[in-house]
Short mmCIF file of C-alpha atoms in Angstrom, two decimals:
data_model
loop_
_atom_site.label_atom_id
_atom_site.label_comp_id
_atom_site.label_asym_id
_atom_site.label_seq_id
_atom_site.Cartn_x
_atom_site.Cartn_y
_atom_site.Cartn_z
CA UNK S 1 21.09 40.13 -18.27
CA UNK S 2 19.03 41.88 -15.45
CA UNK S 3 18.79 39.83 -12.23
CA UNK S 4 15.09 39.79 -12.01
CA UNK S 5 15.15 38.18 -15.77
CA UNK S 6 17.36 35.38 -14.93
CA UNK S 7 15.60 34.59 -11.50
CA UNK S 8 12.25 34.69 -13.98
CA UNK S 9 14.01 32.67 -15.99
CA UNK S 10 14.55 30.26 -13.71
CA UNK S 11 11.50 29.85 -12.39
CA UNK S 12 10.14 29.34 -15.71
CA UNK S 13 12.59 26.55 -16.27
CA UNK S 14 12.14 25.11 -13.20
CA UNK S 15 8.15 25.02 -13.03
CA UNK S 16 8.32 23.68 -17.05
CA UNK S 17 10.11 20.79 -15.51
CA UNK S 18 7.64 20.08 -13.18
CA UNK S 19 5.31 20.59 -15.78
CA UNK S 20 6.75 18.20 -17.55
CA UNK S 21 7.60 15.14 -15.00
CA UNK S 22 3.93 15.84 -13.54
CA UNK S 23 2.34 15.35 -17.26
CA UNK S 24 4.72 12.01 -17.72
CA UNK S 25 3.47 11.15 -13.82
CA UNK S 26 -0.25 11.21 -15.12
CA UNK S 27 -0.58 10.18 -18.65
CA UNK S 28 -0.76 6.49 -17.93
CA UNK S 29 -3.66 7.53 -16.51
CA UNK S 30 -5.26 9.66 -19.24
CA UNK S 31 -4.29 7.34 -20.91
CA UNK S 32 -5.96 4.44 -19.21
CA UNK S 33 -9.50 7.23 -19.50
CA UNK S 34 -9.09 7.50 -22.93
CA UNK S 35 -8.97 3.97 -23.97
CA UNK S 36 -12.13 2.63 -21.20
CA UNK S 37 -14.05 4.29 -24.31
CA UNK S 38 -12.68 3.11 -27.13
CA UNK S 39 -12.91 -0.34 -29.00
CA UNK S 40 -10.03 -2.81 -28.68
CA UNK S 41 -9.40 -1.95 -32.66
CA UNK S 42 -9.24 1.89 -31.85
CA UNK S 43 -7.17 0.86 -28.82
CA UNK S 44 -4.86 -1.22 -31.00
CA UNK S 45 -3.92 1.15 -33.55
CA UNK S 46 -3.27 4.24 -30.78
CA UNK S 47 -6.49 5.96 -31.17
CA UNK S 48 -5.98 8.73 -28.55
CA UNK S 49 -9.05 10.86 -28.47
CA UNK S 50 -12.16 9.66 -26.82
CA UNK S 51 -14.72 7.00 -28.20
CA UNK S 52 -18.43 6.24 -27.26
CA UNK S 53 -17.62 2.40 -26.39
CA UNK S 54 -17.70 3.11 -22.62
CA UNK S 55 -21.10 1.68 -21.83
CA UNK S 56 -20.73 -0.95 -24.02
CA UNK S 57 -17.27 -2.12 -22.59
CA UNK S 58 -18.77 -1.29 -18.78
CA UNK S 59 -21.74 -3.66 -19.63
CA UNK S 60 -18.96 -6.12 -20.83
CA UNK S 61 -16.85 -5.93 -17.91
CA UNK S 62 -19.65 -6.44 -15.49
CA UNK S 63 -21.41 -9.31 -17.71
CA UNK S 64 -17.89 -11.17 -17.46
CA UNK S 65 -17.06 -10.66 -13.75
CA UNK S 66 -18.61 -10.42 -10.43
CA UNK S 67 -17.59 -7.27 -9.44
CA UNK S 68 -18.93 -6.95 -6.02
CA UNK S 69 -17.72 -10.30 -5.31
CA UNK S 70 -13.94 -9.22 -6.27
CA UNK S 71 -14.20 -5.93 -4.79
CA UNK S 72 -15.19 -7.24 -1.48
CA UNK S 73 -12.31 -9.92 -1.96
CA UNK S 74 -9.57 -7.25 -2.63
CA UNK S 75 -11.20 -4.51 0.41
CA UNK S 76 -10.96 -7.22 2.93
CA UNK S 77 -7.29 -8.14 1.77
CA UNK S 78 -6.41 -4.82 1.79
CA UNK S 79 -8.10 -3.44 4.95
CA UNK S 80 -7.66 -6.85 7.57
CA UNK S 81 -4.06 -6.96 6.10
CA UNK S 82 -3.49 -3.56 6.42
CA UNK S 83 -4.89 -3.34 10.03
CA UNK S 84 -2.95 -6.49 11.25
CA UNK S 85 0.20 -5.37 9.49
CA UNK S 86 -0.20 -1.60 11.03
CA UNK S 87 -0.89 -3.52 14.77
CA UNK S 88 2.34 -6.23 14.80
CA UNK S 89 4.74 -3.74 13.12
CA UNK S 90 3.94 -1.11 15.29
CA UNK S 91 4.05 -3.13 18.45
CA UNK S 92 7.42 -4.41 17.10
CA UNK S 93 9.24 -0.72 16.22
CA UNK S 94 7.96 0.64 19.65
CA UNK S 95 9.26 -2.51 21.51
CA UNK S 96 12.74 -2.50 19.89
CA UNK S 97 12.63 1.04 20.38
CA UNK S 98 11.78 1.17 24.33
CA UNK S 99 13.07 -1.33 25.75
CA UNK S 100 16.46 -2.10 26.18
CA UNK S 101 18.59 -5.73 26.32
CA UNK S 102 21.78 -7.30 24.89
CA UNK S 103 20.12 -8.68 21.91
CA UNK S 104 18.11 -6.49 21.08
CA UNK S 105 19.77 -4.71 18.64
CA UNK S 106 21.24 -8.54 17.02
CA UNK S 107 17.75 -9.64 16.79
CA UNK S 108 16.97 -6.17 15.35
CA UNK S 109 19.50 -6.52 12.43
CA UNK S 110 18.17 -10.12 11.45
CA UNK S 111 14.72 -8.51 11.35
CA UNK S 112 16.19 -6.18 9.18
CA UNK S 113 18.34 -8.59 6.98
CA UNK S 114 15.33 -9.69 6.37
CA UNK S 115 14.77 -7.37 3.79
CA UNK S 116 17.73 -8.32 1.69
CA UNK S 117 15.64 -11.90 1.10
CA UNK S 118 14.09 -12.00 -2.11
CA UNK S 119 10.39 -13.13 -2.01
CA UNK S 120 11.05 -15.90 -4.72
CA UNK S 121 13.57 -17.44 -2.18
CA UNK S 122 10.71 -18.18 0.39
CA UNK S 123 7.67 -18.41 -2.10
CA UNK S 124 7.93 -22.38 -2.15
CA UNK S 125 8.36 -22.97 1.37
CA UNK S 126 5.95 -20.82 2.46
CA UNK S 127 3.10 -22.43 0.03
CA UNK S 128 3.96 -25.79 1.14
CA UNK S 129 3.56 -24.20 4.41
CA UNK S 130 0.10 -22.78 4.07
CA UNK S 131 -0.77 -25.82 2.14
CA UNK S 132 -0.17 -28.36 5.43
CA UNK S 133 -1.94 -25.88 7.18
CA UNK S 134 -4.69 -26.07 5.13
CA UNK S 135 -5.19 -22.60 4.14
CA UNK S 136 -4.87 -22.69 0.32
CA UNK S 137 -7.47 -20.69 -1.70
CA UNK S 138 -8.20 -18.76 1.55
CA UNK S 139 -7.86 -15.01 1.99
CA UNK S 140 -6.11 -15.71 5.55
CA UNK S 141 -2.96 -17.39 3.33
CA UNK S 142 -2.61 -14.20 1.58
CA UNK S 143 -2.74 -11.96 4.58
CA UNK S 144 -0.26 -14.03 7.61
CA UNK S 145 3.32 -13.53 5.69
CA UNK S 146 2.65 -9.22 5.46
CA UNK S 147 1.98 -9.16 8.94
CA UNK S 148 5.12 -8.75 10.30
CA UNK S 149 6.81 -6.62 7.54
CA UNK S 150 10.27 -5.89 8.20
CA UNK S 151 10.20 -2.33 6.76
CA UNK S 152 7.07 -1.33 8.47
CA UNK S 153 8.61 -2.09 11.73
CA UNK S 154 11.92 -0.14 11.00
CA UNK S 155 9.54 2.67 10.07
CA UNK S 156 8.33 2.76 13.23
CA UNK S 157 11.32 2.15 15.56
CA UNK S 158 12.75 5.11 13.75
CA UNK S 159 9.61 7.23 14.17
CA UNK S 160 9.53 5.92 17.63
CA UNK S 161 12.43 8.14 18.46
CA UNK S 162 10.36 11.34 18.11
CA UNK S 163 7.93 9.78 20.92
CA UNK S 164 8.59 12.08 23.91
CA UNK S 165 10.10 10.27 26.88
CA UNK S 166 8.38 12.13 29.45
CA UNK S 167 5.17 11.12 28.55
CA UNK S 168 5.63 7.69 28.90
CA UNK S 169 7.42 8.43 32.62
CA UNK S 170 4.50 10.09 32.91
CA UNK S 171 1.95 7.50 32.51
CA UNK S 172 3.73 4.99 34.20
CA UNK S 173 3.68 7.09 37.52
CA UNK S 174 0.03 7.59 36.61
CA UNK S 175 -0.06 4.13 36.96
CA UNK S 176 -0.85 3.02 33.38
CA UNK S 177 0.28 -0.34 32.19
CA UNK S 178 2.51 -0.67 29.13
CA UNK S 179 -0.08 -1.86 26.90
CA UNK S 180 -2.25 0.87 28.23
CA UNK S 181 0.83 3.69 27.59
CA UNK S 182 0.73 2.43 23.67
CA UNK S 183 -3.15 2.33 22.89
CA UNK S 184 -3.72 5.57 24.74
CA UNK S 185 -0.47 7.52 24.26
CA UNK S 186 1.43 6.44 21.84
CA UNK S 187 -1.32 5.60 18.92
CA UNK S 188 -2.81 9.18 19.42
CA UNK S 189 0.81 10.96 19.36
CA UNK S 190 1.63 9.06 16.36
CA UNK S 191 -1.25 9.42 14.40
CA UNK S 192 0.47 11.14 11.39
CA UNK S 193 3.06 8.15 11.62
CA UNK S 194 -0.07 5.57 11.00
CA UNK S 195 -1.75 7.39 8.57
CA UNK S 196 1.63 7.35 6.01
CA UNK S 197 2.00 3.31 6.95
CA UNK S 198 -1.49 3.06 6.64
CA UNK S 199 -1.27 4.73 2.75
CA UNK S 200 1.59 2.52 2.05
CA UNK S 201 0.45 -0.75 3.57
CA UNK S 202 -2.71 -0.26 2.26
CA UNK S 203 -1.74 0.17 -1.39
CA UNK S 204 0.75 -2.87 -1.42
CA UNK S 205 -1.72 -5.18 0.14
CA UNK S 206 -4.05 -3.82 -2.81
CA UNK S 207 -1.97 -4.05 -5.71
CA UNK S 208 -0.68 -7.21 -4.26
CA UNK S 209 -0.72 -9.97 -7.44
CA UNK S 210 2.29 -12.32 -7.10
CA UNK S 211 1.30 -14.67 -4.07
CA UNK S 212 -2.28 -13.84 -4.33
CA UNK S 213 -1.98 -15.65 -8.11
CA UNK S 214 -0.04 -18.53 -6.31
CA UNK S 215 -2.73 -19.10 -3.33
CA UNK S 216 -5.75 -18.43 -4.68
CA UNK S 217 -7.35 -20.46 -7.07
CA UNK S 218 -10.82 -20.23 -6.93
CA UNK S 219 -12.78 -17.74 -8.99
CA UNK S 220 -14.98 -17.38 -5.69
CA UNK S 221 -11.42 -16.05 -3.78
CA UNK S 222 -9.91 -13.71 -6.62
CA UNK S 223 -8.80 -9.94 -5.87
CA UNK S 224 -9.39 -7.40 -8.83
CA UNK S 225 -6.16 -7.13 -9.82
CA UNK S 226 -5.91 -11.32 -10.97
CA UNK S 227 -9.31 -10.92 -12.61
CA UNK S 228 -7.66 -8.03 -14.58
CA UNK S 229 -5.20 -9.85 -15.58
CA UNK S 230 -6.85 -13.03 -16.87
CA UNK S 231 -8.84 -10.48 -18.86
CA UNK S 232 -5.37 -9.35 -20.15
CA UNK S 233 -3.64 -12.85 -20.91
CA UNK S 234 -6.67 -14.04 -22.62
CA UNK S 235 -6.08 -15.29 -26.40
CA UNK S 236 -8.11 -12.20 -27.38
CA UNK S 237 -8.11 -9.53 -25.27
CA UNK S 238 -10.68 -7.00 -24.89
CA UNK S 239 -8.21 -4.56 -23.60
CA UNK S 240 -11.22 -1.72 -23.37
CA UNK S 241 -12.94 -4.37 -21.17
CA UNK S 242 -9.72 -4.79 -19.33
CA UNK S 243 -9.55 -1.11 -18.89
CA UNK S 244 -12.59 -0.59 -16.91
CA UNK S 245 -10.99 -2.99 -14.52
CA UNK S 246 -7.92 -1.20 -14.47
CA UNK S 247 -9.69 1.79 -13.94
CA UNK S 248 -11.74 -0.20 -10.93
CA UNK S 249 -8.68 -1.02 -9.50
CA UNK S 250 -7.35 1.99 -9.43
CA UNK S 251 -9.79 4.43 -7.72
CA UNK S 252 -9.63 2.47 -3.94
CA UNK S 253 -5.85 3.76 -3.67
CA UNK S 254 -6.24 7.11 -5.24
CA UNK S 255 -9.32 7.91 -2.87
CA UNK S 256 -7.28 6.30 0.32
CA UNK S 257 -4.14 8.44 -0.96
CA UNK S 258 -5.90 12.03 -1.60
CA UNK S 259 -7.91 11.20 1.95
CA UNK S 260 -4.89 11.03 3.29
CA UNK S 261 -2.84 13.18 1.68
CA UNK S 262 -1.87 15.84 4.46
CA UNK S 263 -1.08 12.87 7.25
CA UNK S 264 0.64 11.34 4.93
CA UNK S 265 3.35 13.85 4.18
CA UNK S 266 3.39 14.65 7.96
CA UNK S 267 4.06 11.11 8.98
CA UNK S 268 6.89 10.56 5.77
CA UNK S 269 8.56 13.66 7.75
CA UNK S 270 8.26 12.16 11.16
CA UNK S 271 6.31 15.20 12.59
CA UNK S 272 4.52 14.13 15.89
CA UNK S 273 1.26 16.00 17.44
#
């Protein structure tokens, strides 16, 4: 066989592949479309061409829920959390990264053995915690324990490394304080490092479902993604209804991610500018 045919070949394989995984990436998706405009019944029996229920099962999903209520609920999860989280983590990474002492690297490891603890471990104790502190049913109990996430500040001590030396020696014969050296030096070197926590962070705090069920129990203090749910794990489900909420839920995190898109791969490769 010619070489240009197998190299052709090849490519052919290799691009139906990626055909392939891409089409198995997206049709949950399509899929997700396709159903917001069909009838539960259509849905049911695997109907998988488009309907004309769409209105009707927008109308029903906005009749049943307060949707600008929820969606303010889940964007100020999402956004304080992710800003917080992005601000202590950050600070953390650079700090274990900078500066140097005999524990540092002991108190780094039980930061990071941190990681091996599995939430259900600490979900008890740390409601009974936010409940003597008062702060059940609030959005603040949600947001404290993803503050200081473990893998967000091994992200950035790692990233940190890339952060040229000289320009902090620099600074601090300019004169700049520490604090000063990070907000003005660091945070604009790093963007591309932000932007791919920011993506990450933002989408977890988002999707977020498990302690948000366990502290919030007011329909005033919901995120989308419980409302969805009880829509789901009701006796009779209108599952087109609960696909316009999935669909709802879904767009914040694909607009943040294609926004994003170009920082983010920089920052996953640790490129700094």
């Amino acid at each position: 066989m010619p070489r240009y045919t197998t190299r052709y070949l090849s490519a052919a394989l290799l691009y139906g592949a990626l055909g392939l995984a891409a089409f198995i990436s997206v049709f949950p998706f399509i899929w997700m479309v396709i159903s917001a405009t069909n009838t539960t019944a259509d849905i049911v029996t695997g109907k998988a061409t488009f309907g004309a229920a769409f209105l009707a099962n927008l109308g029903t999903f906005f009749t049943q829920v307060d949707v600008p209520l929820i969606m303010w609920n889940s964007v100020k999860i999402a956004v304080a959390g992710t800003v917080l989280t992005l601000l202590v983590s950050s600070l953390a990474g650079y700090g274990f990264e900078i500066f140097r002492s005999r524990f540092r690297d002991r108190v780094y490891t039980l930061v990071l053995l941190t990681l091996m603890v599995p939430f259900a471990a600490i979900m008890i104790p740390l409601f009974m915690l936010m409940a003597k502190a008062g702060l059940i049913d609030t959005h603040i109990a949600v947001i404290l324990p993803t503050i200081a996430w473990a893998f967000v500040i091994f992200y950035f001590r790692q990233a940190s490394k890339a952060f040229p030396s000289e320009l902090r020696d620099a600074a601090k014969v300019d004169g700049l304080k520490e604090w000063q050296i990070f907000f003005y030096i660091y945070f604009p070197v790093m963007r591309s490092t932000y932007a791919a926590a920011f993506v990450i962070v933002f989408m977890l705090n988002w999707n977020n479902y498990l302690w948000p069920l366990i502290v919030l129990q007011s329909n005033e203090t919901k995120t989308i993604t419980l409302v969805v749910s009880s829509l789901a794990s009701a006796y009779y489900p209108d599952y087109g209804t609960v696909m316009i909420g999935t669909i709802l839920a879904t767009l914040p995190t694909l607009f943040i991610f294609f926004a994003m898109q170009r920082q983010f791969v920089q920052g996953m490769l640790g490129s700094v500018k």
